[in-house]
Coordinates of C-alpha atoms in Angstrom, one line a residue:
M642 CA 15.5 20.7 -24.1
K643 CA 19.1 20.4 -22.6
F644 CA 20.1 19.2 -19.6
N645 CA 22.5 17.1 -17.1
V646 CA 20.7 15.2 -14.4
N647 CA 22.2 12.5 -11.7
Q648 CA 21.8 9.2 -12.7
K649 CA 20.5 7.8 -9.0
E650 CA 17.7 10.7 -9.0
L651 CA 16.3 10.4 -12.3
Q652 CA 15.9 6.4 -11.7
E653 CA 14.4 6.6 -8.5
A654 CA 11.7 8.9 -10.4
L655 CA 11.3 6.4 -13.1
S656 CA 11.3 3.7 -11.0
Y657 CA 8.2 5.1 -8.8
C658 CA 6.3 6.3 -12.4
Q659 CA 6.5 2.2 -13.3
G660 CA 4.1 1.7 -10.7
V661 CA 1.9 4.3 -11.8
I662 CA 2.1 3.3 -15.9
E663 CA -0.3 0.4 -17.0
K664 CA 2.0 -1.9 -18.9
R665 CA -0.6 -3.1 -21.4
S666 CA -2.1 0.8 -22.2
T667 CA -4.0 1.0 -25.4
L668 CA -3.0 4.5 -25.4
Q669 CA 0.7 4.8 -26.3
I670 CA 0.8 8.5 -25.0
L671 CA 0.3 6.7 -21.5
S672 CA 3.2 4.8 -21.5
N673 CA 5.3 7.9 -21.9
V674 CA 6.2 10.0 -19.1
L675 CA 6.3 13.5 -19.5
L676 CA 9.9 15.4 -19.0
N677 CA 9.7 19.1 -18.3
A678 CA 13.1 21.2 -17.9
S679 CA 12.9 24.7 -16.3
N680 CA 13.7 26.7 -13.4
S681 CA 16.5 24.3 -12.5
K682 CA 14.3 22.0 -11.9
L683 CA 13.5 18.3 -13.6
T684 CA 9.5 17.4 -13.6
I685 CA 8.7 14.0 -14.6
T686 CA 5.0 12.7 -14.6
A687 CA 3.5 9.7 -15.3
T688 CA -0.3 8.6 -15.5
D689 CA -3.2 6.0 -15.8
L690 CA -5.6 8.5 -16.3
D691 CA -7.1 7.4 -12.6
L692 CA -3.7 8.0 -11.0
I693 CA -1.5 11.2 -11.7
F694 CA 2.4 10.7 -10.6
I695 CA 4.5 14.1 -10.7
H696 CA 8.1 13.7 -8.9
Q697 CA 10.6 17.2 -9.3
I698 CA 14.7 16.8 -9.1
E699 CA 16.0 19.6 -7.8
N700 CA 18.8 21.9 -8.8
V701 CA 19.5 19.6 -12.2
E702 CA 21.7 22.0 -14.6
I703 CA 19.5 22.8 -17.6
L704 CA 21.3 24.2 -20.7
E705 CA 17.8 25.1 -22.3
E706 CA 14.3 24.6 -21.1
G707 CA 11.6 22.7 -22.8
N708 CA 10.0 19.3 -22.3
T709 CA 8.9 16.3 -24.3
T710 CA 7.4 12.5 -23.9
T711 CA 9.6 9.5 -24.2
T712 CA 8.3 5.7 -23.4
S713 CA 8.9 4.9 -19.7
S714 CA 9.9 1.6 -19.6
I715 CA 12.3 1.7 -22.3
M716 CA 13.9 5.0 -20.2
F717 CA 14.0 3.4 -17.1
D718 CA 15.6 0.4 -18.2
I719 CA 18.5 2.6 -19.8
V720 CA 19.0 4.6 -16.7
R721 CA 19.1 1.8 -14.3
K722 CA 22.1 0.0 -16.5
F723 CA 24.4 3.1 -15.5
S724 CA 25.9 3.1 -12.4
S725 CA 24.7 5.7 -9.6
D726 CA 27.3 8.4 -9.2
K727 CA 26.8 9.0 -13.3
K728 CA 26.2 12.3 -14.8
L729 CA 23.6 11.7 -17.7
N730 CA 23.1 14.3 -20.0
L731 CA 19.8 14.4 -22.3
S732 CA 19.0 16.5 -25.3
M733 CA 16.6 16.6 -28.3
S734 CA 18.5 15.6 -31.0
S735 CA 15.4 16.1 -33.4
E736 CA 11.5 17.1 -33.0
N737 CA 11.1 13.4 -31.7
K738 CA 14.0 12.0 -30.7
L739 CA 15.4 12.6 -27.0
Q740 CA 19.4 11.9 -26.9
L741 CA 20.5 10.2 -23.8
E742 CA 24.4 10.2 -23.5
S743 CA 27.1 9.0 -20.7
E744 CA 30.5 8.5 -21.3
K745 CA 30.8 6.1 -24.4
S746 CA 27.0 5.7 -24.6
I747 CA 24.4 7.3 -26.4
F748 CA 21.1 6.3 -27.1
N749 CA 18.3 8.2 -29.1
L750 CA 14.6 7.8 -27.9
N751 CA 11.2 8.2 -29.7
C752 CA 9.5 10.9 -28.5
I753 CA 5.8 11.9 -28.5
N754 CA 5.0 16.0 -28.7
S755 CA 4.1 17.1 -24.5
S756 CA 0.9 18.3 -25.6
E757 CA -0.8 15.2 -26.1
F758 CA 0.0 13.8 -22.9
P759 CA -3.4 14.4 -20.9
L760 CA -2.8 16.2 -17.9
T761 CA -5.9 17.8 -15.5
D762 CA -5.0 19.6 -12.3
E763 CA -8.2 20.4 -10.1
N764 CA -8.3 22.9 -7.3
F765 CA -7.6 20.7 -4.4
N766 CA -6.9 23.9 -1.7
D767 CA -10.4 23.5 0.5
N768 CA -9.7 20.8 2.8
T769 CA -6.2 19.9 3.0
F770 CA -4.8 18.5 6.5
T771 CA -0.6 17.4 7.3
I772 CA -0.3 13.8 8.8
N773 CA 3.2 12.4 9.9
S774 CA 4.3 10.0 6.9
K775 CA 5.1 7.1 8.9
H776 CA 2.2 7.1 11.1
F777 CA -0.2 7.3 7.6
L778 CA 2.5 4.1 6.4
K779 CA 1.0 2.1 9.2
L780 CA -2.5 2.5 8.5
L781 CA -1.4 1.1 5.0
N782 CA 0.3 -2.0 6.0
K783 CA -1.8 -2.8 8.6
C784 CA -4.9 -3.2 6.1
K785 CA -3.3 -3.4 2.6
F786 CA -3.3 -7.3 2.8
S787 CA -7.3 -7.5 3.7
I788 CA -7.8 -6.0 0.7
S789 CA -10.3 -7.8 -1.5
N790 CA -10.0 -8.7 -5.1
D791 CA -12.9 -9.3 -6.1
E792 CA -14.0 -7.4 -9.2
T793 CA -17.9 -7.4 -8.6
R794 CA -17.3 -5.6 -5.5
H795 CA -15.6 -2.7 -6.2
Y796 CA -16.4 -0.8 -3.3
L797 CA -14.0 -3.5 -0.8
S798 CA -11.1 -3.3 -3.4
G799 CA -9.8 -0.6 -1.0
I800 CA -8.5 0.9 2.4
Y801 CA -11.9 2.8 3.7
F802 CA -10.6 5.8 5.6
H803 CA -13.0 8.2 7.8
Q804 CA -12.6 10.4 11.2
T805 CA -13.8 8.4 14.1
E806 CA -14.4 9.6 17.5
V807 CA -13.2 7.6 21.1
E808 CA -14.0 9.0 24.2
D809 CA -13.3 12.9 23.0
K810 CA -10.1 11.9 21.1
I811 CA -10.5 12.1 17.4
Y812 CA -8.6 9.3 14.8
L813 CA -8.2 8.6 11.6
T814 CA -9.5 5.2 11.0
A815 CA -8.9 2.6 8.4
V816 CA -10.3 -0.7 7.5
A817 CA -9.9 -3.1 4.7
T818 CA -12.2 -6.3 4.4
D819 CA -12.3 -9.1 1.7
S820 CA -15.3 -10.7 3.5
H821 CA -13.4 -13.4 5.4
R822 CA -10.8 -11.3 7.2
M823 CA -11.0 -7.8 8.2
S824 CA -8.1 -5.1 9.2
I825 CA -9.0 -2.2 11.2
S826 CA -6.2 0.3 12.6
K827 CA -5.8 4.1 13.3
I828 CA -4.0 6.9 14.4
R829 CA -4.8 10.3 17.0
L830 CA -5.5 12.9 15.1
S831 CA -4.6 16.2 17.1
E832 CA -7.6 18.1 15.7
K833 CA -10.7 17.1 14.1
I834 CA -10.6 17.7 10.0
N835 CA -12.2 18.8 7.0
F836 CA -12.4 14.9 5.6
D837 CA -15.4 13.0 4.2
P838 CA -15.0 9.4 4.2
I839 CA -13.6 7.8 1.0
I840 CA -12.1 4.2 -0.5
L841 CA -8.7 4.4 -1.9
P842 CA -7.7 2.1 -4.5
K843 CA -5.7 -0.6 -4.1
K844 CA -3.1 0.6 -7.0
T845 CA -3.0 4.1 -5.1
I846 CA -2.1 2.4 -1.7
F847 CA 0.5 0.4 -3.2
Q848 CA 2.3 3.1 -5.0
L849 CA 2.3 5.5 -1.6
C850 CA 3.5 3.0 0.3
S851 CA 6.8 2.5 -1.7
L852 CA 6.9 6.5 -1.9
L853 CA 6.8 6.7 1.9
D854 CA 8.7 4.0 2.4
N855 CA 11.7 6.2 1.5
Y856 CA 10.4 9.4 3.0
D857 CA 10.6 11.3 6.7
G858 CA 8.9 14.1 6.2
D859 CA 4.7 15.3 6.9
L860 CA 2.5 14.1 4.3
K861 CA -0.2 16.6 3.0
I862 CA -3.8 15.3 2.2
S863 CA -6.1 17.5 0.4
N864 CA -9.6 16.2 -0.8
L865 CA -12.1 16.5 -3.1
K866 CA -15.2 14.8 -3.7
S867 CA -14.0 11.7 -5.8
K868 CA -10.2 12.8 -6.2
I869 CA -7.2 12.9 -3.0
K870 CA -4.1 14.3 -3.5
F871 CA -1.1 13.5 -1.3
E872 CA 2.1 15.6 -1.4
L873 CA 5.4 14.8 -0.2
T874 CA 8.8 17.2 -0.7
N875 CA 9.4 16.2 -3.7
S876 CA 6.5 14.6 -5.2
I877 CA 2.9 14.3 -5.8
L878 CA 0.1 11.7 -6.6
I879 CA -3.4 12.5 -7.0
S880 CA -5.7 9.6 -7.5
K881 CA -9.6 9.1 -8.3
L882 CA -11.3 7.1 -5.5
I883 CA -13.7 4.3 -5.6
D884 CA -16.8 5.5 -5.8
G885 CA -19.3 3.2 -3.8
K886 CA -20.9 2.7 -0.2
F887 CA -18.3 0.8 2.2
P888 CA -20.3 -1.8 4.8
N889 CA -21.0 -1.5 8.3
Y890 CA -17.9 -2.8 9.7
V891 CA -18.3 -1.9 13.2
Q892 CA -21.2 -4.8 13.4
V893 CA -18.8 -7.7 12.0
I894 CA -16.1 -7.3 14.9
P895 CA -16.6 -10.0 17.7
K896 CA -18.5 -8.4 20.9
N897 CA -18.4 -11.8 22.7
N898 CA -15.5 -13.2 22.3
Q899 CA -14.2 -14.5 25.9
K900 CA -12.3 -16.9 25.4
K901 CA -8.1 -15.8 25.1
L902 CA -5.3 -17.3 23.5
E903 CA -1.9 -15.5 24.2
T904 CA 1.3 -17.0 22.8
N905 CA 4.5 -16.1 21.6
L906 CA 4.8 -14.1 18.4
K907 CA 7.2 -15.3 17.0
S908 CA 7.0 -19.1 17.8
F909 CA 3.1 -18.9 16.4
L910 CA 4.3 -17.7 12.9
G911 CA 6.9 -19.9 12.8
S912 CA 4.5 -23.2 13.8
I913 CA 2.0 -22.1 11.4
D914 CA 4.1 -21.4 8.8
R915 CA 5.7 -25.2 8.9
V916 CA 2.5 -27.2 9.2
A917 CA 1.2 -24.7 6.0
S918 CA 4.3 -25.9 4.2
V919 CA 2.5 -29.4 3.2
S920 CA -0.5 -27.7 1.9
L921 CA 0.4 -26.7 -1.7
D922 CA -1.8 -23.6 -2.6
K923 CA -1.9 -22.5 1.6
K924 CA -5.5 -23.0 0.8
D925 CA -6.2 -25.9 3.2
G926 CA -7.3 -24.9 6.7
V927 CA -4.6 -25.0 9.6
K928 CA -7.2 -26.9 12.6
F929 CA -6.7 -25.6 16.1
K930 CA -7.0 -28.1 18.5
L931 CA -7.4 -26.3 21.7
S932 CA -7.1 -27.8 25.3
K933 CA -5.3 -25.8 28.6
D934 CA -2.3 -24.3 27.7
T935 CA -1.5 -26.6 24.5
L936 CA -2.1 -25.4 21.0
N937 CA -1.9 -28.3 18.6
L938 CA -1.6 -27.5 14.9
S939 CA -2.4 -29.8 12.3
V940 CA -2.8 -29.5 8.4
N941 CA -3.8 -32.6 6.0
N942 CA -3.6 -32.5 2.3
T943 CA -5.0 -35.5 0.3
T944 CA -2.2 -35.4 -2.2
S945 CA 0.8 -34.1 -0.2
G946 CA 0.5 -35.6 3.2
D947 CA 0.1 -34.0 6.8
G948 CA 1.7 -31.9 9.0
N949 CA 1.2 -31.0 13.1
E950 CA 2.5 -29.5 15.8
T951 CA 2.7 -28.8 19.2
L952 CA 2.8 -25.0 20.8
G953 CA 2.3 -23.5 24.4
V954 CA 0.0 -21.1 24.7
Q955 CA -2.2 -19.2 27.5
F956 CA -5.4 -20.8 27.2
D957 CA -8.0 -22.3 29.6
H958 CA -10.5 -24.3 27.0
D959 CA -11.2 -26.9 24.9
L960 CA -11.7 -25.9 21.5
E961 CA -11.2 -26.7 17.9
I962 CA -11.2 -24.9 14.8
S963 CA -9.9 -24.1 11.8
F964 CA -8.4 -20.9 9.7
N965 CA -7.0 -20.5 6.1
S966 CA -2.9 -20.5 7.1
R967 CA -2.9 -17.3 4.9
Y968 CA -4.5 -14.9 6.4
L969 CA -3.1 -15.8 9.9
I970 CA 0.3 -15.6 8.6
D971 CA -0.6 -12.2 6.8
V972 CA -1.9 -11.0 10.2
A973 CA 0.8 -12.2 12.4
S974 CA 3.6 -10.6 10.2
Q975 CA 1.7 -7.1 10.8
L976 CA 2.1 -7.2 14.5
D977 CA 4.9 -5.6 16.3
G978 CA 4.8 -6.7 19.8
E979 CA 6.5 -10.0 21.1
K980 CA 3.1 -11.8 21.8
I981 CA 0.1 -12.0 19.9
E982 CA -4.0 -12.2 21.5
L983 CA -6.8 -14.2 19.8
F984 CA -10.2 -13.9 21.1
L985 CA -12.5 -17.1 19.9
N986 CA -15.8 -18.0 20.7
D987 CA -16.9 -21.4 19.0
T988 CA -15.9 -23.6 16.2
G989 CA -18.0 -21.5 13.4
S990 CA -17.5 -18.1 15.6
P991 CA -15.0 -15.6 13.8
A992 CA -11.9 -14.9 15.9
L993 CA -10.9 -11.9 16.9
I994 CA -6.6 -10.8 17.2
K995 CA -5.3 -8.2 18.9
D996 CA -1.6 -6.9 19.2
P997 CA -0.8 -6.0 23.0
S998 CA 1.8 -3.6 22.0
D999 CA -0.3 -2.1 19.8
F1000 CA -4.5 -1.1 21.1
D1001 CA -5.1 0.9 18.1
S1002 CA -4.9 -1.9 15.5
I1003 CA -7.7 -5.2 15.0
Y1004 CA -7.9 -7.9 12.9
V1005 CA -10.7 -10.2 12.8
V1006 CA -10.6 -14.0 10.5
M1007 CA -13.3 -16.1 9.9
P1008 CA -13.3 -19.9 10.4
M1009 CA -12.7 -22.6 7.9
K1010 CA -16.0 -25.0 8.0
G1011 CA -14.9 -28.4 7.8

């Protein structure tokens, strides 16, 4: 195997691989990337057995076709230290050594034979649909911060995707919750799709977000019973799904929150962020004391002190309620418009939060006691 490749393209591919490969894998081969040079393409594959990432670099100058595997983190570390316009020359210097050279540098990296690299290729052809990648990224971003970190309830450690129908309109709806807060967001589909409800794991979500951040084309999605495949122009991500039943989230959405608080989003976010600075771990509740058109925010921490701030709002009632400041900041940071709306009921009931500029996303945040 012998080929020349552009530094920037190789670095980008290897950086995505870092997100897939487990840092402390017991199997050495899983720390490696599979490199395959053929037909003017370099194909790079990384896996942790639950997630497979495949990336193709086109128009590579291949002098001798072949394949091997080498340690992903070391190769990435070397490649990223060259400047981005450099041409890197790679070749097998012996059966288990990959030589990487550029100008005055020569590295010989240890290799493991590619036959040891685990690869499974299922047939995904049955259920396939295409979606705008930026719309799908929006669903991921609006929901990912509500994913649970509780390992015992594995069915909450991902985003639940399913098809919904509202007044003859078809949507792909995403939901995530950690039982203290919940995010729901949906995007309109032009037609019904052949898609069973799935729970997409957290690691896959974050990997997908980094891929889609730099991507503008369509996203092709195919799913089997226990796996899902995402295809971009030059990348493929195949992931196992979470096996479990997602709770009935619809019954958690507050139905009778009649007290509407409306205010400027930036001011609201800034105020909460400032008063929460007193709290060392952001776990102290931020207390809302509401009266007509006034919101007093306060945080009181026994070891570090207290903070107060008053904000002008549109509100017509008297109410006191406390929230985890981090939850409110997470939600508010995802809103796109200039305003934020909170629909409240009483001190002990969850708040329903809406973005007046995005009717397709809602958030539920539980209050804190005391």
